[in-house]
Structure formats: structure tokens, C-alpha cells
PDB file of C-alpha atoms in Angstrom:
ATOM      1  CA  MET H 221     -86.161 121.880  34.064  1.00  0.00           C
ATOM      2  CA  LEU H 222     -88.813 124.700  36.507  1.00  0.00           C
ATOM      3  CA  ALA H 223     -89.427 122.528  39.592  1.00  0.00           C
ATOM      4  CA  ARG H 224     -84.908 122.278  40.023  1.00  0.00           C
ATOM      5  CA  LEU H 225     -84.818 126.391  39.867  1.00  0.00           C
ATOM      6  CA  LYS H 226     -87.262 126.560  42.421  1.00  0.00           C
ATOM      7  CA  ALA H 227     -85.574 123.938  45.041  1.00  0.00           C
ATOM      8  CA  GLU H 228     -83.804 125.175  47.693  1.00  0.00           C
ATOM      9  CA  ASP H 229     -81.439 122.011  48.635  1.00  0.00           C
ATOM     10  CA  GLY H 230     -78.663 124.067  49.803  1.00  0.00           C
ATOM     11  CA  LEU H 231     -75.666 123.074  51.787  1.00  0.00           C
ATOM     12  CA  GLY H 232     -76.459 121.095  54.830  1.00  0.00           C
ATOM     13  CA  LEU H 233     -75.176 121.877  58.623  1.00  0.00           C
ATOM     14  CA  ILE H 234     -72.707 118.604  58.229  1.00  0.00           C
ATOM     15  CA  GLU H 235     -71.432 119.066  55.033  1.00  0.00           C
ATOM     16  CA  LEU H 236     -70.459 123.518  56.629  1.00  0.00           C
ATOM     17  CA  MET H 237     -68.592 121.841  59.693  1.00  0.00           C
ATOM     18  CA  ALA H 238     -66.618 119.357  57.943  1.00  0.00           C
ATOM     19  CA  ALA H 239     -65.403 122.030  55.735  1.00  0.00           C
ATOM     20  CA  LEU H 240     -65.129 124.071  58.316  1.00  0.00           C
ATOM     21  CA  VAL H 241     -63.137 121.333  60.519  1.00  0.00           C
ATOM     22  CA  VAL H 242     -60.743 120.621  57.491  1.00  0.00           C
ATOM     23  CA  LEU H 243     -60.308 124.150  56.431  1.00  0.00           C
ATOM     24  CA  THR H 244     -59.571 125.215  60.380  1.00  0.00           C
ATOM     25  CA  ILE H 245     -56.717 122.366  60.658  1.00  0.00           C
ATOM     26  CA  ALA H 246     -55.300 123.676  56.982  1.00  0.00           C
ATOM     27  CA  LEU H 247     -54.688 126.894  58.549  1.00  0.00           C
ATOM     28  CA  LEU H 248     -52.883 125.429  61.755  1.00  0.00           C
ATOM     29  CA  GLY H 249     -50.948 124.161  60.088  1.00  0.00           C
ATOM     30  CA  LEU H 250     -49.509 126.400  57.712  1.00  0.00           C
ATOM     31  CA  ALA H 251     -49.311 128.657  61.348  1.00  0.00           C
ATOM     32  CA  ALA H 252     -47.154 125.967  62.224  1.00  0.00           C
ATOM     33  CA  GLY H 253     -45.364 126.066  59.576  1.00  0.00           C
ATOM     34  CA  TYR H 254     -45.235 129.543  59.301  1.00  0.00           C
ATOM     35  CA  ASP H 255     -43.814 129.325  62.707  1.00  0.00           C
ATOM     36  CA  GLU H 256     -40.745 126.804  62.538  1.00  0.00           C
ATOM     37  CA  ALA H 257     -39.787 128.966  58.956  1.00  0.00           C
ATOM     38  CA  PHE H 258     -39.417 132.098  61.734  1.00  0.00           C
ATOM     39  CA  MET H 259     -37.683 129.743  64.550  1.00  0.00           C
ATOM     40  CA  SER H 260     -35.008 128.460  61.966  1.00  0.00           C
ATOM     41  CA  LEU H 261     -33.792 132.364  60.984  1.00  0.00           C
ATOM     42  CA  HIS H 262     -33.452 133.567  63.826  1.00  0.00           C
ATOM     43  CA  LYS H 263     -30.849 130.547  65.074  1.00  0.00           C
ATOM     44  CA  ALA H 264     -29.674 130.842  61.251  1.00  0.00           C
ATOM     45  CA  SER H 265     -28.913 134.744  62.511  1.00  0.00           C
ATOM     46  CA  GLN H 266     -27.740 133.763  65.652  1.00  0.00           C
ATOM     47  CA  LYS H 267     -25.017 131.215  64.828  1.00  0.00           C
ATOM     48  CA  THR H 268     -23.939 133.556  61.595  1.00  0.00           C
ATOM     49  CA  VAL H 269     -23.468 136.538  64.413  1.00  0.00           C
ATOM     50  CA  ALA H 270     -22.174 134.214  66.510  1.00  0.00           C
ATOM     51  CA  ALA H 271     -19.411 132.511  63.748  1.00  0.00           C
ATOM     52  CA  GLU H 272     -18.263 136.200  63.087  1.00  0.00           C
ATOM     53  CA  LEU H 273     -17.452 136.899  66.766  1.00  0.00           C
ATOM     54  CA  ALA H 274     -15.930 133.623  67.438  1.00  0.00           C
ATOM     55  CA  ASP H 275     -13.938 134.405  64.101  1.00  0.00           C
ATOM     56  CA  LYS H 276     -12.946 138.416  65.166  1.00  0.00           C
ATOM     57  CA  GLN H 277     -12.030 136.598  68.770  1.00  0.00           C
ATOM     58  CA  LEU H 278      -9.421 133.945  67.305  1.00  0.00           C
ATOM     59  CA  GLU H 279      -7.770 137.726  64.682  1.00  0.00           C
ATOM     60  CA  LEU H 280      -6.907 138.812  68.029  1.00  0.00           C
ATOM     61  CA  TYR H 281      -4.369 135.121  68.406  1.00  0.00           C
ATOM     62  CA  SER H 282      -3.367 135.485  64.590  1.00  0.00           C
ATOM     63  CA  ALA H 283      -1.868 138.689  65.196  1.00  0.00           C
ATOM     64  CA  LEU H 284       0.243 138.047  68.246  1.00  0.00           C
ATOM     65  CA  PRO H 285       3.490 136.805  68.734  1.00  0.00           C
ATOM     66  CA  TYR H 286       3.615 132.896  69.646  1.00  0.00           C
ATOM     67  CA  ASP H 287       4.764 133.439  73.657  1.00  0.00           C
ATOM     68  CA  SER H 288       1.987 136.340  73.248  1.00  0.00           C
ATOM     69  CA  ILE H 289      -1.231 133.861  73.483  1.00  0.00           C
ATOM     70  CA  GLY H 290      -2.299 133.094  76.287  1.00  0.00           C
ATOM     71  CA  LEU H 291      -5.137 134.763  78.868  1.00  0.00           C
ATOM     72  CA  ASP H 292      -4.456 136.786  82.309  1.00  0.00           C
ATOM     73  CA  ALA H 293      -3.670 134.232  84.694  1.00  0.00           C
ATOM     74  CA  THR H 294      -5.441 136.495  87.242  1.00  0.00           C
ATOM     75  CA  THR H 295      -7.763 136.629  86.117  1.00  0.00           C
ATOM     76  CA  THR H 296      -8.232 132.566  84.845  1.00  0.00           C
ATOM     77  CA  ALA H 297      -7.262 131.368  88.071  1.00  0.00           C
ATOM     78  CA  ASP H 298     -10.322 134.140  89.158  1.00  0.00           C
ATOM     79  CA  VAL H 299     -13.205 131.525  87.446  1.00  0.00           C
ATOM     80  CA  GLY H 300     -11.674 127.980  87.751  1.00  0.00           C
ATOM     81  CA  THR H 301     -10.986 128.768  91.948  1.00  0.00           C
ATOM     82  CA  VAL H 302     -14.385 126.709  94.132  1.00  0.00           C
ATOM     83  CA  GLY H 303     -15.136 129.457  95.998  1.00  0.00           C
ATOM     84  CA  ASN H 304     -14.032 132.437  94.466  1.00  0.00           C
ATOM     85  CA  ALA H 305     -16.296 135.053  94.074  1.00  0.00           C
ATOM     86  CA  ALA H 306     -15.799 135.088  90.233  1.00  0.00           C
ATOM     87  CA  TYR H 307     -16.044 131.416  90.323  1.00  0.00           C
ATOM     88  CA  ASP H 308     -17.740 130.372  86.823  1.00  0.00           C
ATOM     89  CA  PRO H 309     -19.624 126.939  86.648  1.00  0.00           C
ATOM     90  CA  LEU H 310     -19.690 126.798  83.238  1.00  0.00           C
ATOM     91  CA  TYR H 311     -16.369 128.072  82.471  1.00  0.00           C
ATOM     92  CA  ALA H 312     -14.238 125.816  84.971  1.00  0.00           C
ATOM     93  CA  GLU H 313     -16.695 122.924  83.615  1.00  0.00           C
ATOM     94  CA  ASP H 314     -16.067 122.879  80.244  1.00  0.00           C
ATOM     95  CA  PRO H 315     -15.007 119.507  79.035  1.00  0.00           C
ATOM     96  CA  LEU H 316     -12.078 121.287  77.415  1.00  0.00           C
ATOM     97  CA  LEU H 317     -10.623 121.620  80.885  1.00  0.00           C
ATOM     98  CA  ALA H 318     -11.074 118.199  82.007  1.00  0.00           C
ATOM     99  CA  GLY H 319      -7.459 117.645  80.428  1.00  0.00           C
ATOM    100  CA  ASP H 320      -6.227 116.002  76.827  1.00  0.00           C
ATOM    101  CA  PHE H 321      -5.730 112.184  76.187  1.00  0.00           C
ATOM    102  CA  VAL H 322      -2.196 111.362  74.732  1.00  0.00           C
ATOM    103  CA  THR H 323      -1.376 108.877  73.504  1.00  0.00           C
ATOM    104  CA  ASP H 324       2.706 108.343  73.362  1.00  0.00           C
ATOM    105  CA  GLN H 325       4.008 106.653  69.987  1.00  0.00           C
ATOM    106  CA  GLN H 326       6.849 105.367  71.303  1.00  0.00           C
ATOM    107  CA  THR H 327       4.638 103.452  74.174  1.00  0.00           C
ATOM    108  CA  GLY H 328       0.952 103.426  72.570  1.00  0.00           C
ATOM    109  CA  VAL H 329      -0.281 104.068  76.541  1.00  0.00           C
ATOM    110  CA  THR H 330      -2.874 106.704  76.416  1.00  0.00           C
ATOM    111  CA  THR H 331      -2.699 108.635  79.676  1.00  0.00           C
ATOM    112  CA  GLN H 332      -5.103 112.652  80.624  1.00  0.00           C
ATOM    113  CA  LEU H 333      -3.115 115.423  81.356  1.00  0.00           C
ATOM    114  CA  PRO H 334      -3.713 116.540  84.254  1.00  0.00           C
ATOM    115  CA  SER H 335      -8.001 118.178  84.456  1.00  0.00           C
ATOM    116  CA  GLY H 336      -9.082 121.953  85.565  1.00  0.00           C
ATOM    117  CA  THR H 337      -7.420 126.016  84.895  1.00  0.00           C
ATOM    118  CA  VAL H 338      -4.229 124.302  84.629  1.00  0.00           C
ATOM    119  CA  ASN H 339      -4.491 123.192  81.031  1.00  0.00           C
ATOM    120  CA  ASP H 340      -4.889 126.899  80.534  1.00  0.00           C
ATOM    121  CA  VAL H 341      -2.103 128.880  78.961  1.00  0.00           C
ATOM    122  CA  THR H 342      -1.647 132.400  81.593  1.00  0.00           C
ATOM    123  CA  ILE H 343       0.813 135.785  80.548  1.00  0.00           C
ATOM    124  CA  SER H 344       1.253 137.046  84.265  1.00  0.00           C
ATOM    125  CA  GLY H 345      -0.370 140.953  84.218  1.00  0.00           C
ATOM    126  CA  CYS H 346      -1.882 140.020  80.213  1.00  0.00           C
ATOM    127  CA  GLY H 347      -4.584 142.576  81.237  1.00  0.00           C
ATOM    128  CA  SER H 348      -8.300 143.370  80.669  1.00  0.00           C
ATOM    129  CA  ALA H 349      -7.542 143.085  76.691  1.00  0.00           C
ATOM    130  CA  PRO H 350     -10.431 140.892  74.936  1.00  0.00           C
ATOM    131  CA  HIS H 351      -7.321 138.350  74.088  1.00  0.00           C
ATOM    132  CA  CYS H 352      -6.607 137.900  77.426  1.00  0.00           C
ATOM    133  CA  LEU H 353      -9.916 137.577  79.674  1.00  0.00           C
ATOM    134  CA  PRO H 354     -11.121 134.032  79.355  1.00  0.00           C
ATOM    135  CA  ILE H 355     -15.086 134.850  79.807  1.00  0.00           C
ATOM    136  CA  GLN H 356     -16.408 137.968  77.949  1.00  0.00           C
ATOM    137  CA  THR H 357     -19.358 139.415  77.962  1.00  0.00           C
ATOM    138  CA  VAL H 358     -20.684 141.233  74.457  1.00  0.00           C
ATOM    139  CA  THR H 359     -23.315 142.803  71.896  1.00  0.00           C
ATOM    140  CA  GLY H 360     -23.179 141.477  67.826  1.00  0.00           C
ATOM    141  CA  THR H 361     -24.065 143.090  65.542  1.00  0.00           C
ATOM    142  CA  ASP H 362     -28.015 141.948  66.066  1.00  0.00           C
ATOM    143  CA  ARG H 363     -27.651 144.019  69.139  1.00  0.00           C
ATOM    144  CA  ARG H 364     -27.842 140.802  71.065  1.00  0.00           C
ATOM    145  CA  SER H 365     -25.614 139.463  74.277  1.00  0.00           C
ATOM    146  CA  TYR H 366     -22.991 136.891  73.349  1.00  0.00           C
ATOM    147  CA  ARG H 367     -20.725 135.012  76.023  1.00  0.00           C
ATOM    148  CA  ILE H 368     -17.255 134.642  74.788  1.00  0.00           C
ATOM    149  CA  GLU H 369     -15.417 131.836  76.209  1.00  0.00           C
ATOM    150  CA  THR H 370     -11.670 131.040  75.621  1.00  0.00           C
ATOM    151  CA  PHE H 371      -9.566 128.257  76.269  1.00  0.00           C
ATOM    152  CA  VAL H 372      -5.785 128.381  75.552  1.00  0.00           C
ATOM    153  CA  ARG H 373      -4.022 125.088  75.477  1.00  0.00           C
ATOM    154  CA  ASP H 374      -0.487 123.035  74.751  1.00  0.00           C
ATOM    155  CA  ARG H 375      -0.617 120.590  72.497  1.00  0.00           C
ATOM    156  CA  THR H 376       2.891 118.924  72.385  1.00  0.00           C
ATOM    157  CA  ASP H 377       3.597 115.686  70.786  1.00  0.00           C
ATOM    158  CA  PRO H 378       5.790 113.453  71.585  1.00  0.00           C
ATOM    159  CA  GLU H 379       9.130 112.789  70.214  1.00  0.00           C
ATOM    160  CA  ASN H 380       8.796 111.323  66.791  1.00  0.00           C
ATOM    161  CA  ASN H 381      12.190 109.195  65.588  1.00  0.00           C
ATOM    162  CA  THR H 382      13.968 112.789  65.119  1.00  0.00           C
ATOM    163  CA  GLY H 383      14.262 113.667  69.043  1.00  0.00           C
ATOM    164  CA  ILE H 384      12.767 116.703  68.209  1.00  0.00           C
ATOM    165  CA  ARG H 385       9.339 118.026  69.539  1.00  0.00           C
ATOM    166  CA  TRP H 386       6.521 119.940  67.447  1.00  0.00           C
ATOM    167  CA  THR H 387       4.616 122.685  70.238  1.00  0.00           C
ATOM    168  CA  GLU H 388       1.086 123.658  69.830  1.00  0.00           C
ATOM    169  CA  ARG H 389      -1.001 126.188  71.198  1.00  0.00           C
ATOM    170  CA  VAL H 390      -4.650 125.214  70.934  1.00  0.00           C
ATOM    171  CA  VAL H 391      -6.824 128.093  70.974  1.00  0.00           C
ATOM    172  CA  THR H 392     -10.342 127.134  71.491  1.00  0.00           C
ATOM    173  CA  VAL H 393     -13.455 129.751  71.243  1.00  0.00           C
ATOM    174  CA  VAL H 394     -16.916 129.100  72.477  1.00  0.00           C
ATOM    175  CA  VAL H 395     -19.738 131.404  72.176  1.00  0.00           C
ATOM    176  CA  GLN H 396     -22.933 131.071  73.977  1.00  0.00           C
ATOM    177  CA  ASP H 397     -26.487 133.006  74.629  1.00  0.00           C
ATOM    178  CA  ALA H 398     -25.413 135.467  77.019  1.00  0.00           C
ATOM    179  CA  ASP H 399     -29.560 136.339  76.880  1.00  0.00           C
ATOM    180  CA  THR H 400     -31.008 133.136  77.070  1.00  0.00           C
ATOM    181  CA  ALA H 401     -30.830 131.419  80.401  1.00  0.00           C
ATOM    182  CA  GLY H 402     -28.451 128.625  81.383  1.00  0.00           C
ATOM    183  CA  ASP H 403     -25.991 130.296  77.929  1.00  0.00           C
ATOM    184  CA  PRO H 404     -26.669 127.377  75.117  1.00  0.00           C
ATOM    185  CA  GLU H 405     -23.598 126.727  73.533  1.00  0.00           C
ATOM    186  CA  LEU H 406     -23.700 128.337  69.450  1.00  0.00           C
ATOM    187  CA  LEU H 407     -20.236 127.690  67.981  1.00  0.00           C
ATOM    188  CA  ARG H 408     -17.375 126.259  68.955  1.00  0.00           C
ATOM    189  CA  LEU H 409     -13.465 127.293  66.924  1.00  0.00           C
ATOM    190  CA  THR H 410     -10.656 125.864  67.255  1.00  0.00           C
ATOM    191  CA  SER H 411      -7.434 127.187  65.928  1.00  0.00           C
ATOM    192  CA  ALA H 412      -3.927 126.017  66.173  1.00  0.00           C
ATOM    193  CA  PHE H 413      -0.662 128.301  66.520  1.00  0.00           C
ATOM    194  CA  ASP H 414       2.146 126.684  65.834  1.00  0.00           C
ATOM    195  CA  ARG H 415       5.983 127.550  66.919  1.00  0.00           C
ATOM    196  CA  GLY H 416       7.996 124.704  65.402  1.00  0.00           C
ATOM    197  CA  PRO H 417      10.408 122.307  66.654  1.00  0.00           C
ATOM    198  CA  ASP H 418      11.581 122.698  70.679  1.00  0.00           C
ATOM    199  CA  GLY H 419      14.173 120.399  69.532  1.00  0.00           C
TER     200      GLY H 419
END
């Protein structure tokens, strides 16, 4: 027993190095998990603010009479016309402006409406109010900049057997991160406003 107490055997260098490698790998994995959790929380926060901004924009239209739902004609033409100083390819080339595919209920034939900003509902002299602008940059509650794009289109269902057509005005709001290159899309919300039968 006395010989065991006097022995100076201990952890060798190889064992110590192996323990350090295992500990380092564990700590790196833990740090990567924290980084991923932080990025996830950041993105969730941005999506929450984007949803608030999109809801606020759509609320502007729900407070308007049907015939007042639209975008300023001059501003919309400027951002959608190639060669114009205000031309915005991100807005003008959005798939929403490619033209809706419409199927005639009687013939079953599907056709695509014309592409371009002609599909936007515009109002002459609408002005620069937030509900009139196709593109605007706003500051969210998190003090970050967000780009809001608004598209207003009419969608008319073909006549049914009663001869009555229903028209609805469809407003789509796209919220993007204005602080990141390429303005990555955070959220896209659509709401339809019904005028009622045309017949």
C-alpha cells in the first residue's frame, strides 16, 4: 500500500491531448448551436415585423371604397417603364406582373393575360399617400429598413350560367429586407376586395 501512495504515475501527454481534442469538438458544436439559434431568432423577429408592416398596408386598402383601391398611375408607369430614371426592375419583373392564367368555364381554354404593369389598377392623381405608392421604404419597429411593394390587380370570374360576373380587386403586399443586398423577400400577403356582381 505504501508503494502505491509513493507512485508518481499520472495522466500521460497522449491522454491529455485526446481529452483536449474531445473537449474542443464539444465546445465548437455548442458554439455553432448558439449561432444557429441566434440567426433563427433574428429571422423570426424580421418576419414578425414584416407581417406587421404587410398587415398595416393591407388595412389601408380595407378602409377605402372599392373604386379608390389602386396605385398612382404616374408613379406606377415610371417604375414599370424600362429606360425611365425611376424604373425598378425588382418591381417591374415580379412574377405577379407576368399575367394571370385564366380558364374560361364554358370552353375550358386557359389563356394568360398580358404581362407588365398594365395589370396594375391605377388611379390618376392618387398622389404619394402610402396606399398609392407601388414601392416605399419604411422603418419597422425594430428600427430596420423594409421595402414594401404593392400590386393591385383586378380579377374577374367569367360569366356563369346566370350571366353574372364577379369582380374582385386583389392587393398583394411584398415586404423585403432593404438592408440586405438584393432585397430578399421576407413575406408576401394577398387580400381580395369584392365589389359584387357586375351583371
